[in-house]
Amino acid sequence: MPNSSGLAAVRTASIGLVLMFLLCCHKSFAECETPRFPAPTSHSLLPLVDSQFYIPEGVSKSSHCQYSKAELAQYYFWGLGLPAPDIEKAFKFARQSLKSDKWPYELALLHAAFVIKGLDNSISKVEAVRRFQREILSGDALRRDKALATLNQLSEFLPRVKTVADAVYLDSALKQPAALVPASGFKLTARANKFLILLADDNGAPGLYWATALADDSTSPHLVFQRRASLGAHGAEDIRQQLWRFPSSMPLSGVLLSRFIQSDGSLFESRCTATVLAAEWLISASHCLYTPNGEGQLQSLQFRIDSFSGSIPVAIAQNNHRAMAISSAWQHRQHHPQDQHNGQLGRYSGSDIALLKLATPIPLAKHPKLAVPDRQSVWVESLSYPNDKPFNTLWASRCRSTLWREGEQALSDLYVLDCFSHAGQSGAVLIQRGAGEGQIVGVLSARIYNDSINQPVFAAFTGALIKEIRSIIAGEPSSVFIRMPINSGPNLAEANP
């Protein structure tokens, strides 16, 4: 007769194995059901860069989890990971995700983008554009920025054109002239001698127009659809737009983390924005190397490119270059933190440029160009990491600039901006676009407060300053920039919290 206790043990073990299998399977199935892309109401637009969303059309043949068709549509629209964006492939998977010819809620904006591109005709182009307009003008900043991000990604798939004066109309019959200055836009369709085009209005929202003459345009900025400061605005207006990934047309930027030991032994941290100039070199603001009162001892500097939701270039993400030590720093020799408080604003902001050397080089396909601002071109663009926004998130501004004060000797000319800035944006570069690609023309310094002005100011490059910056990068002596001590050591770890 079999041992009953032995059979009971076998049964117990078998039940345990079955339960364990069911639990494991349940966990796997639950993971499969978890969307990899954030919901439309989420504060994120794209998956986290660490989510391993890099394998097209499925995790692997042996995996229980496969990407949904809607996820694959977004995956190819945004071009996550290694593959280049492919709107035709994105549309193919989007069509496969339809149920009873109904588009999933999470693909509503992509649906409108496919219609504008001409891949789908289930709604009119007019209605597709209205869908974007409603989101942009909703009054909700997150909805606005997600719609703008989708439009700017769509612009990668459309032919860029520039309108010609007196050749743009509101109607297809060409009877209602549009009072528009020549602007960058996108050609959608052509009928005989007229073209349907997509342009941004004064609010950065899209609009459909008809044109009878167009010119090719290869120099327009990546961020065509972006909210702009109101004409005649008093002071500075907050028009910042969140970005979830770096535009290919802008130099790589990140967070500059400065740590200090104060006189009472406490630790103080500040965060600014820094931009890559060369494989080992960054540019930022001199005041980011000091505490607000100028009394702290600089202990360490770190450059971080860990903003969430896919804004890290793949080469950097894969090589773990997200947090990099800075080995040395050079500041403008005339910069003194006390100048901000004693009224010497011309010298404080006119000397607010610093150069930082990375301990480990960053892979860089090309170096950004430096230039003197063109006083005839008032528009400048900037990417930065403001402290009043979600932690380490990337924000863009496109502002009008005006010469405020000419610099003396080695000091920069100072320009004021008509858009708002906040702590954390200091050190961001300003980009000017002329006949060619974007050029860095200065560094964001501070906001000026007095009885007549409350606006951000940036330190503009001069020919002499550009020469000095190039000398530092080449390892040559400079008469303008001096090396600043970084007292790295055990003191930082022993600091009071």
Short mmCIF file of C-alpha atoms in Angstrom, two decimals:
data_model
loop_
_atom_site.label_atom_id
_atom_site.label_comp_id
_atom_site.label_asym_id
_atom_site.label_seq_id
_atom_site.Cartn_x
_atom_site.Cartn_y
_atom_site.Cartn_z
CA MET A 1 0.00 0.00 0.00
CA PRO A 2 1.50 3.41 -0.95
CA ASN A 3 2.63 5.71 1.82
CA SER A 4 -0.28 8.14 2.34
CA SER A 5 1.95 10.78 3.90
CA GLY A 6 4.24 10.56 0.87
CA LEU A 7 1.30 11.04 -1.52
CA ALA A 8 0.12 14.02 0.52
CA ALA A 9 3.58 15.54 0.27
CA VAL A 10 3.60 14.98 -3.49
CA ARG A 11 0.12 16.52 -3.79
CA THR A 12 1.17 19.50 -1.66
CA ALA A 13 4.28 20.01 -3.72
CA SER A 14 2.31 19.71 -6.96
CA ILE A 15 -0.28 22.20 -5.77
CA GLY A 16 2.54 24.54 -4.73
CA LEU A 17 4.12 24.28 -8.17
CA VAL A 18 0.79 24.91 -9.86
CA LEU A 19 0.13 27.92 -7.64
CA MET A 20 3.62 29.22 -8.28
CA PHE A 21 3.12 28.73 -12.04
CA LEU A 22 -0.23 30.52 -11.90
CA LEU A 23 1.23 33.36 -9.89
CA CYS A 24 4.15 33.71 -12.31
CA CYS A 25 1.83 33.56 -15.28
CA HIS A 26 -0.53 36.07 -13.68
CA LYS A 27 2.39 38.43 -13.14
CA SER A 28 3.52 38.03 -16.76
CA PHE A 29 0.02 38.58 -18.11
CA ALA A 30 -0.39 41.66 -15.90
CA GLU A 31 2.88 43.03 -17.19
CA CYS A 32 1.73 42.38 -20.75
CA GLU A 33 -1.45 44.33 -20.11
CA THR A 34 0.42 47.36 -18.76
CA PRO A 35 0.65 50.05 -21.46
CA ARG A 36 4.19 51.05 -22.24
CA PHE A 37 3.19 54.50 -23.49
CA PRO A 38 1.82 56.95 -20.91
CA ALA A 39 -1.91 57.68 -20.96
CA PRO A 40 -3.01 60.92 -22.68
CA THR A 41 -3.74 62.41 -19.24
CA SER A 42 -0.25 61.55 -17.93
CA HIS A 43 2.39 64.21 -17.34
CA SER A 44 4.64 62.18 -19.65
CA LEU A 45 4.35 61.90 -23.41
CA LEU A 46 6.89 59.16 -24.17
CA PRO A 47 8.09 56.09 -22.23
CA LEU A 48 10.96 56.50 -19.81
CA VAL A 49 14.34 56.15 -21.48
CA ASP A 50 15.04 53.13 -19.23
CA SER A 51 11.92 51.27 -20.36
CA GLN A 52 13.89 49.30 -23.00
CA PHE A 53 11.38 50.30 -25.67
CA TYR A 54 13.98 49.76 -28.36
CA ILE A 55 12.91 46.56 -30.12
CA PRO A 56 10.49 47.08 -33.01
CA GLU A 57 7.39 44.93 -33.48
CA GLY A 58 7.72 42.96 -30.25
CA VAL A 59 10.02 42.20 -27.34
CA SER A 60 11.17 38.87 -28.75
CA LYS A 61 9.69 35.77 -30.34
CA SER A 62 9.92 33.88 -27.06
CA SER A 63 8.28 36.60 -24.96
CA HIS A 64 4.67 36.36 -23.80
CA CYS A 65 4.41 40.16 -24.16
CA GLN A 66 4.02 41.82 -27.53
CA TYR A 67 3.54 45.50 -28.20
CA SER A 68 0.02 46.50 -29.09
CA LYS A 69 -0.65 47.92 -32.56
CA ALA A 70 -1.41 51.33 -31.03
CA GLU A 71 1.92 51.27 -29.20
CA LEU A 72 3.76 50.36 -32.39
CA ALA A 73 2.03 53.23 -34.17
CA GLN A 74 3.38 55.65 -31.58
CA TYR A 75 6.75 53.90 -31.53
CA TYR A 76 7.34 54.55 -35.24
CA PHE A 77 5.74 57.99 -35.27
CA TRP A 78 8.15 59.26 -32.60
CA GLY A 79 11.12 57.21 -33.77
CA LEU A 80 12.03 55.86 -30.34
CA GLY A 81 15.27 53.96 -29.94
CA LEU A 82 17.31 53.04 -32.98
CA PRO A 83 14.86 53.14 -35.94
CA ALA A 84 14.24 56.42 -37.70
CA PRO A 85 10.70 57.83 -37.50
CA ASP A 86 8.48 56.29 -40.18
CA ILE A 87 5.01 57.80 -40.51
CA GLU A 88 3.86 55.28 -43.14
CA LYS A 89 4.71 52.38 -40.83
CA ALA A 90 3.12 54.24 -37.92
CA PHE A 91 -0.08 54.63 -39.95
CA LYS A 92 -0.07 50.95 -40.90
CA PHE A 93 -0.06 49.85 -37.26
CA ALA A 94 -2.55 52.56 -36.29
CA ARG A 95 -5.02 51.19 -38.89
CA GLN A 96 -4.59 47.71 -37.44
CA SER A 97 -5.51 49.04 -33.98
CA LEU A 98 -8.95 50.27 -35.10
CA LYS A 99 -12.04 48.54 -33.71
CA SER A 100 -15.20 48.96 -35.79
CA ASP A 101 -13.39 51.75 -37.64
CA LYS A 102 -13.06 53.69 -34.38
CA TRP A 103 -9.71 55.24 -33.52
CA PRO A 104 -8.31 54.58 -30.02
CA TYR A 105 -8.48 57.58 -27.73
CA GLU A 106 -4.71 57.54 -27.23
CA LEU A 107 -4.18 57.95 -30.99
CA ALA A 108 -6.52 60.94 -31.45
CA LEU A 109 -3.70 63.41 -32.18
CA LEU A 110 -1.81 60.92 -34.34
CA HIS A 111 -5.03 60.36 -36.29
CA ALA A 112 -5.20 64.11 -36.98
CA ALA A 113 -1.53 64.07 -37.99
CA PHE A 114 -2.15 61.21 -40.47
CA VAL A 115 -5.02 63.19 -42.01
CA ILE A 116 -2.89 66.31 -42.43
CA LYS A 117 -0.16 64.18 -44.01
CA GLY A 118 -2.74 62.79 -46.46
CA LEU A 119 -2.63 59.16 -45.29
CA ASP A 120 -6.20 59.08 -43.97
CA ASN A 121 -9.41 60.80 -45.09
CA SER A 122 -11.88 59.70 -42.42
CA ILE A 123 -12.10 63.33 -41.34
CA SER A 124 -11.24 66.49 -43.29
CA LYS A 125 -7.94 68.33 -43.02
CA VAL A 126 -9.89 71.28 -41.65
CA GLU A 127 -11.25 69.14 -38.80
CA ALA A 128 -7.79 67.63 -38.18
CA VAL A 129 -6.31 71.11 -37.80
CA ARG A 130 -9.19 72.13 -35.53
CA ARG A 131 -8.38 69.16 -33.30
CA PHE A 132 -4.90 70.56 -32.75
CA GLN A 133 -6.23 74.09 -32.32
CA ARG A 134 -8.64 72.96 -29.61
CA GLU A 135 -5.82 71.33 -27.65
CA ILE A 136 -3.41 74.25 -28.06
CA LEU A 137 -6.01 76.85 -27.10
CA SER A 138 -7.58 74.72 -24.33
CA GLY A 139 -5.94 76.71 -21.55
CA ASP A 140 -4.31 73.51 -20.26
CA ALA A 141 -0.52 73.77 -20.65
CA LEU A 142 0.02 70.00 -20.75
CA ARG A 143 -2.58 69.42 -23.48
CA ARG A 144 -1.12 72.37 -25.39
CA ASP A 145 2.45 71.09 -25.19
CA LYS A 146 1.52 67.54 -26.20
CA ALA A 147 -0.32 68.86 -29.24
CA LEU A 148 2.60 71.12 -30.16
CA ALA A 149 5.01 68.21 -29.77
CA THR A 150 2.89 66.07 -32.11
CA LEU A 151 2.71 68.88 -34.68
CA ASN A 152 6.46 69.45 -34.58
CA GLN A 153 7.07 65.73 -35.04
CA LEU A 154 4.63 65.72 -37.97
CA SER A 155 6.63 68.55 -39.53
CA GLU A 156 9.52 66.11 -39.95
CA PHE A 157 7.45 64.29 -42.59
CA LEU A 158 6.24 67.34 -44.57
CA PRO A 159 8.07 69.40 -47.22
CA ARG A 160 9.17 72.73 -45.77
CA VAL A 161 8.39 75.85 -47.74
CA LYS A 162 8.46 79.60 -47.26
CA THR A 163 5.55 81.76 -48.29
CA VAL A 164 5.93 84.69 -50.65
CA ALA A 165 4.47 88.10 -49.82
CA ASP A 166 1.01 88.84 -51.27
CA ALA A 167 0.61 85.23 -52.43
CA VAL A 168 -1.28 83.66 -49.48
CA TYR A 169 -5.08 83.39 -49.27
CA LEU A 170 -7.68 82.24 -46.76
CA ASP A 171 -9.81 80.46 -49.36
CA SER A 172 -9.24 78.07 -52.25
CA ALA A 173 -10.90 80.52 -54.65
CA LEU A 174 -8.03 82.95 -53.93
CA LYS A 175 -10.42 85.82 -53.25
CA GLN A 176 -9.52 86.54 -49.59
CA PRO A 177 -5.88 87.62 -49.21
CA ALA A 178 -4.25 86.73 -45.89
CA ALA A 179 -2.32 89.60 -44.34
CA LEU A 180 0.73 87.50 -43.45
CA VAL A 181 4.41 88.29 -43.61
CA PRO A 182 6.53 85.63 -45.37
CA ALA A 183 6.87 82.67 -42.99
CA SER A 184 8.06 79.06 -42.83
CA GLY A 185 5.36 76.45 -43.36
CA PHE A 186 4.59 73.07 -44.90
CA LYS A 187 3.13 72.14 -48.28
CA LEU A 188 0.27 69.66 -48.05
CA THR A 189 -1.26 69.43 -51.55
CA ALA A 190 -0.92 71.05 -54.96
CA ARG A 191 -3.73 71.81 -57.41
CA ALA A 192 -2.66 73.30 -60.71
CA ASN A 193 -1.08 76.63 -59.76
CA LYS A 194 -2.13 76.75 -56.10
CA PHE A 195 -0.98 74.98 -52.93
CA LEU A 196 -2.60 74.05 -49.63
CA ILE A 197 -0.14 74.94 -46.86
CA LEU A 198 0.09 74.61 -43.08
CA LEU A 199 1.33 77.66 -41.17
CA ALA A 200 1.63 78.66 -37.51
CA ASP A 201 -0.39 81.68 -36.41
CA ASP A 202 0.63 84.24 -33.78
CA ASN A 203 -0.28 81.76 -31.02
CA GLY A 204 1.84 78.99 -32.56
CA ALA A 205 -1.31 77.08 -33.49
CA PRO A 206 -1.70 75.57 -36.99
CA GLY A 207 -3.80 77.09 -39.74
CA LEU A 208 -4.61 76.11 -43.34
CA TYR A 209 -4.01 78.59 -46.14
CA TRP A 210 -3.79 78.65 -49.93
CA ALA A 211 -0.74 79.99 -51.74
CA THR A 212 0.09 80.75 -55.35
CA ALA A 213 3.87 80.96 -54.92
CA LEU A 214 6.26 79.19 -52.56
CA ALA A 215 10.00 78.91 -52.03
CA ASP A 216 11.91 75.92 -50.67
CA ASP A 217 12.99 76.32 -47.06
CA SER A 218 15.72 74.25 -45.44
CA THR A 219 16.63 76.65 -42.63
CA SER A 220 13.43 76.99 -40.60
CA PRO A 221 13.68 75.99 -36.92
CA HIS A 222 12.58 72.55 -35.77
CA LEU A 223 10.06 74.10 -33.36
CA VAL A 224 7.82 75.75 -35.91
CA PHE A 225 4.67 75.31 -33.84
CA GLN A 226 5.39 77.04 -30.57
CA ARG A 227 3.52 79.60 -28.54
CA ARG A 228 5.03 83.06 -28.86
CA ALA A 229 5.04 86.14 -26.69
CA SER A 230 2.16 88.51 -27.38
CA LEU A 231 2.96 91.60 -29.39
CA GLY A 232 3.30 94.61 -27.14
CA ALA A 233 3.45 92.51 -23.96
CA HIS A 234 4.60 94.45 -20.90
CA GLY A 235 7.44 92.75 -19.08
CA ALA A 236 8.06 89.09 -19.76
CA GLU A 237 5.39 86.53 -20.63
CA ASP A 238 5.60 82.84 -19.74
CA ILE A 239 5.43 81.08 -23.10
CA ARG A 240 7.63 78.10 -22.27
CA GLN A 241 6.79 74.83 -24.02
CA GLN A 242 7.69 71.41 -22.65
CA LEU A 243 9.74 69.11 -24.85
CA TRP A 244 10.06 65.36 -24.35
CA ARG A 245 13.13 64.88 -26.56
CA PHE A 246 15.89 67.00 -28.03
CA PRO A 247 15.21 68.61 -31.41
CA SER A 248 17.85 67.51 -33.89
CA SER A 249 18.41 71.14 -34.84
CA MET A 250 19.48 72.25 -31.33
CA PRO A 251 22.77 71.70 -29.45
CA LEU A 252 22.71 69.14 -26.63
CA SER A 253 21.85 70.64 -23.23
CA GLY A 254 21.60 69.26 -19.71
CA VAL A 255 21.43 70.17 -16.04
CA LEU A 256 24.48 71.69 -14.35
CA LEU A 257 24.45 70.61 -10.69
CA SER A 258 26.74 72.76 -8.49
CA ARG A 259 27.39 71.77 -4.88
CA PHE A 260 28.85 74.03 -2.22
CA ILE A 261 29.85 73.92 1.44
CA GLN A 262 28.61 77.02 3.23
CA SER A 263 30.35 78.73 6.14
CA ASP A 264 28.12 76.91 8.66
CA GLY A 265 29.07 73.53 7.17
CA SER A 266 25.74 72.97 5.40
CA LEU A 267 25.41 71.70 1.87
CA PHE A 268 23.96 74.01 -0.80
CA GLU A 269 22.98 72.90 -4.31
CA SER A 270 22.08 74.94 -7.36
CA ARG A 271 20.83 73.83 -10.74
CA CYS A 272 21.44 75.66 -14.00
CA THR A 273 21.44 74.73 -17.68
CA ALA A 274 24.64 73.92 -19.58
CA THR A 275 25.19 73.18 -23.27
CA VAL A 276 27.77 71.04 -25.05
CA LEU A 277 30.18 73.05 -27.22
CA ALA A 278 32.71 70.29 -27.93
CA ALA A 279 33.37 66.68 -26.84
CA GLU A 280 34.87 67.82 -23.52
CA TRP A 281 33.46 71.32 -23.16
CA LEU A 282 30.26 72.93 -21.88
CA ILE A 283 29.13 76.53 -21.64
CA SER A 284 26.95 78.00 -18.89
CA ALA A 285 26.69 81.09 -16.68
CA SER A 286 29.45 82.23 -14.30
CA HIS A 287 26.97 82.89 -11.50
CA CYS A 288 26.14 79.16 -11.45
CA LEU A 289 29.58 78.62 -9.88
CA TYR A 290 28.58 80.61 -6.77
CA THR A 291 25.97 80.56 -4.04
CA PRO A 292 23.54 83.52 -4.15
CA ASN A 293 25.57 85.39 -1.52
CA GLY A 294 28.90 84.33 -3.04
CA GLU A 295 30.19 82.89 0.25
CA GLY A 296 29.98 79.14 -0.36
CA GLN A 297 32.93 76.96 -1.31
CA LEU A 298 32.45 75.13 -4.62
CA GLN A 299 32.93 71.42 -3.97
CA SER A 300 31.77 69.66 -7.13
CA LEU A 301 30.18 70.16 -10.54
CA GLN A 302 28.17 67.57 -12.45
CA PHE A 303 26.51 67.59 -15.87
CA ARG A 304 23.35 65.51 -16.06
CA ILE A 305 21.39 64.47 -19.14
CA ASP A 306 18.79 62.42 -17.31
CA SER A 307 15.60 64.31 -18.12
CA PHE A 308 12.85 61.74 -18.48
CA SER A 309 10.72 60.48 -21.33
CA GLY A 310 13.15 59.75 -24.09
CA SER A 311 14.96 63.06 -24.46
CA ILE A 312 18.38 61.43 -24.06
CA PRO A 313 20.15 60.66 -27.35
CA VAL A 314 20.46 56.90 -27.76
CA ALA A 315 24.28 56.92 -27.93
CA ILE A 316 24.47 58.64 -24.56
CA ALA A 317 21.78 56.46 -22.94
CA GLN A 318 23.47 53.24 -24.05
CA ASN A 319 26.92 54.38 -22.88
CA ASN A 320 25.69 55.53 -19.47
CA HIS A 321 26.81 59.12 -20.07
CA ARG A 322 23.85 60.51 -18.16
CA ALA A 323 25.71 61.90 -15.14
CA MET A 324 29.17 63.25 -15.87
CA ALA A 325 31.73 64.85 -13.58
CA ILE A 326 33.24 68.20 -14.49
CA SER A 327 36.96 68.33 -13.87
CA SER A 328 37.63 72.06 -14.23
CA ALA A 329 35.87 75.39 -14.74
CA TRP A 330 36.74 78.79 -16.19
CA GLN A 331 34.79 81.95 -15.40
CA HIS A 332 34.92 85.46 -16.82
CA ARG A 333 37.56 87.28 -14.78
CA GLN A 334 35.29 90.31 -14.22
CA HIS A 335 32.41 88.35 -12.71
CA HIS A 336 31.65 89.10 -9.05
CA PRO A 337 28.48 87.70 -7.36
CA GLN A 338 28.09 90.85 -5.24
CA ASP A 339 27.53 92.96 -8.38
CA GLN A 340 23.96 91.66 -8.61
CA HIS A 341 23.14 93.28 -5.26
CA ASN A 342 25.14 96.50 -5.53
CA GLY A 343 23.62 97.70 -8.79
CA GLN A 344 26.45 96.73 -11.13
CA LEU A 345 24.12 94.83 -13.46
CA GLY A 346 26.07 95.66 -16.59
CA ARG A 347 29.18 94.02 -15.20
CA TYR A 348 27.30 91.17 -13.47
CA SER A 349 25.47 89.98 -16.59
CA GLY A 350 28.08 91.22 -19.05
CA SER A 351 30.57 88.79 -17.50
CA ASP A 352 28.13 85.93 -16.90
CA ILE A 353 29.78 83.28 -19.11
CA ALA A 354 31.58 80.16 -17.88
CA LEU A 355 33.30 77.24 -19.61
CA LEU A 356 33.37 73.76 -18.07
CA LYS A 357 35.59 70.80 -18.95
CA LEU A 358 34.12 67.30 -18.66
CA ALA A 359 36.11 64.50 -17.10
CA THR A 360 34.77 62.15 -19.81
CA PRO A 361 34.14 63.28 -23.41
CA ILE A 362 30.65 63.07 -24.95
CA PRO A 363 30.22 61.62 -28.47
CA LEU A 364 29.42 64.60 -30.66
CA ALA A 365 28.58 64.42 -34.38
CA LYS A 366 29.21 68.13 -34.96
CA HIS A 367 30.10 71.18 -32.93
CA PRO A 368 27.59 74.04 -32.66
CA LYS A 369 28.60 77.33 -34.23
CA LEU A 370 29.17 80.52 -32.26
CA ALA A 371 28.24 83.92 -33.68
CA VAL A 372 27.66 87.57 -32.82
CA PRO A 373 23.93 88.42 -32.66
CA ASP A 374 22.47 89.95 -35.77
CA ARG A 375 20.75 93.08 -34.51
CA GLN A 376 18.31 92.89 -37.39
CA SER A 377 17.15 89.40 -36.31
CA VAL A 378 15.21 89.70 -33.06
CA TRP A 379 14.03 86.10 -32.64
CA VAL A 380 16.08 83.68 -30.52
CA GLU A 381 15.39 80.13 -29.30
CA SER A 382 16.48 78.42 -26.12
CA LEU A 383 16.26 75.04 -24.36
CA SER A 384 16.55 74.88 -20.57
CA TYR A 385 15.63 73.12 -17.32
CA PRO A 386 13.60 75.55 -15.14
CA ASN A 387 13.25 74.78 -11.44
CA ASP A 388 9.56 75.75 -11.35
CA LYS A 389 8.67 72.84 -13.65
CA PRO A 390 8.68 69.04 -13.09
CA PHE A 391 12.15 67.88 -12.05
CA ASN A 392 14.79 67.95 -14.83
CA THR A 393 12.29 68.44 -17.64
CA LEU A 394 13.26 70.16 -20.87
CA TRP A 395 11.49 73.37 -21.91
CA ALA A 396 11.76 75.54 -25.01
CA SER A 397 11.29 79.28 -25.51
CA ARG A 398 11.21 81.38 -28.65
CA CYS A 399 11.50 85.05 -27.76
CA ARG A 400 12.10 88.47 -29.23
CA SER A 401 15.35 90.07 -28.11
CA THR A 402 16.28 93.74 -27.94
CA LEU A 403 19.69 95.31 -27.37
CA TRP A 404 19.59 96.82 -23.88
CA ARG A 405 23.16 97.85 -23.14
CA GLU A 406 26.42 97.73 -25.06
CA GLY A 407 29.34 96.10 -23.26
CA GLU A 408 32.60 97.82 -22.48
CA GLN A 409 36.04 96.29 -23.04
CA ALA A 410 35.72 92.52 -22.45
CA LEU A 411 32.09 92.63 -21.26
CA SER A 412 29.23 91.29 -23.36
CA ASP A 413 26.52 93.32 -24.99
CA LEU A 414 23.28 92.71 -23.09
CA TYR A 415 19.94 91.88 -24.71
CA VAL A 416 16.57 91.69 -22.95
CA LEU A 417 13.95 89.07 -23.84
CA ASP A 418 10.18 89.48 -23.93
CA CYS A 419 9.53 86.02 -22.45
CA PHE A 420 9.64 84.72 -18.89
CA SER A 421 12.54 82.82 -17.30
CA HIS A 422 13.00 81.13 -13.94
CA ALA A 423 15.85 79.80 -11.80
CA GLY A 424 17.38 76.76 -13.47
CA GLN A 425 17.30 78.35 -16.92
CA SER A 426 20.44 80.36 -16.17
CA GLY A 427 23.31 79.36 -18.44
CA ALA A 428 21.08 78.25 -21.32
CA VAL A 429 22.35 79.31 -24.73
CA LEU A 430 20.38 81.52 -27.11
CA ILE A 431 20.12 80.30 -30.71
CA GLN A 432 19.80 82.65 -33.69
CA ARG A 433 18.71 81.39 -37.09
CA GLY A 434 19.72 83.34 -40.15
CA ALA A 435 20.48 82.23 -43.70
CA GLY A 436 22.10 79.01 -42.45
CA GLU A 437 21.78 76.68 -39.47
CA GLY A 438 21.29 77.84 -35.89
CA GLN A 439 24.12 79.65 -34.16
CA ILE A 440 24.76 80.21 -30.45
CA VAL A 441 24.83 83.96 -29.82
CA GLY A 442 24.88 84.21 -26.03
CA VAL A 443 24.12 82.83 -22.57
CA LEU A 444 21.02 83.50 -20.42
CA SER A 445 22.06 85.42 -17.31
CA ALA A 446 19.40 86.80 -14.97
CA ARG A 447 16.20 88.81 -14.81
CA ILE A 448 16.50 92.57 -14.40
CA TYR A 449 14.16 94.20 -11.88
CA ASN A 450 13.75 97.94 -11.55
CA ASP A 451 11.03 100.57 -11.88
CA SER A 452 10.91 100.32 -15.67
CA ILE A 453 11.92 96.76 -16.55
CA ASN A 454 11.32 93.18 -15.43
CA GLN A 455 12.80 91.00 -18.14
CA PRO A 456 15.43 88.28 -18.60
CA VAL A 457 18.77 89.38 -20.03
CA PHE A 458 21.42 87.41 -21.90
CA ALA A 459 25.13 88.00 -22.30
CA ALA A 460 25.76 88.21 -26.04
CA PHE A 461 28.92 87.06 -27.76
CA THR A 462 31.30 89.51 -29.33
CA GLY A 463 34.00 88.63 -31.83
CA ALA A 464 36.64 88.97 -29.09
CA LEU A 465 34.72 86.69 -26.68
CA ILE A 466 34.29 84.00 -29.33
CA LYS A 467 38.05 84.09 -29.92
CA GLU A 468 38.69 83.69 -26.17
CA ILE A 469 36.22 80.77 -25.91
CA ARG A 470 37.95 79.01 -28.77
CA SER A 471 41.33 79.57 -27.09
CA ILE A 472 40.16 77.85 -23.89
CA ILE A 473 38.75 74.89 -25.83
CA ALA A 474 42.04 74.58 -27.73
CA GLY A 475 44.01 74.56 -24.46
CA GLU A 476 45.56 77.98 -25.08
CA PRO A 477 45.91 80.89 -22.61
CA SER A 478 43.08 83.41 -22.27
CA SER A 479 43.12 87.03 -21.16
CA VAL A 480 39.40 87.00 -20.28
CA PHE A 481 38.67 83.65 -18.59
CA ILE A 482 40.34 82.45 -15.40
CA ARG A 483 40.31 78.98 -13.88
CA MET A 484 38.15 78.58 -10.80
CA PRO A 485 39.11 76.16 -7.99
CA ILE A 486 36.88 73.13 -7.34
CA ASN A 487 37.65 71.82 -3.87
CA SER A 488 36.50 68.23 -4.33
CA GLY A 489 37.20 66.12 -1.28
CA PRO A 490 35.73 64.49 1.83
CA ASN A 491 34.19 67.77 3.04
CA LEU A 492 31.15 67.30 0.81
CA ALA A 493 30.27 63.92 2.33
CA GLU A 494 30.70 65.34 5.85
CA ALA A 495 28.48 68.37 5.18
CA ASN A 496 25.39 68.90 7.28
CA PRO A 497 22.18 68.10 5.37
#
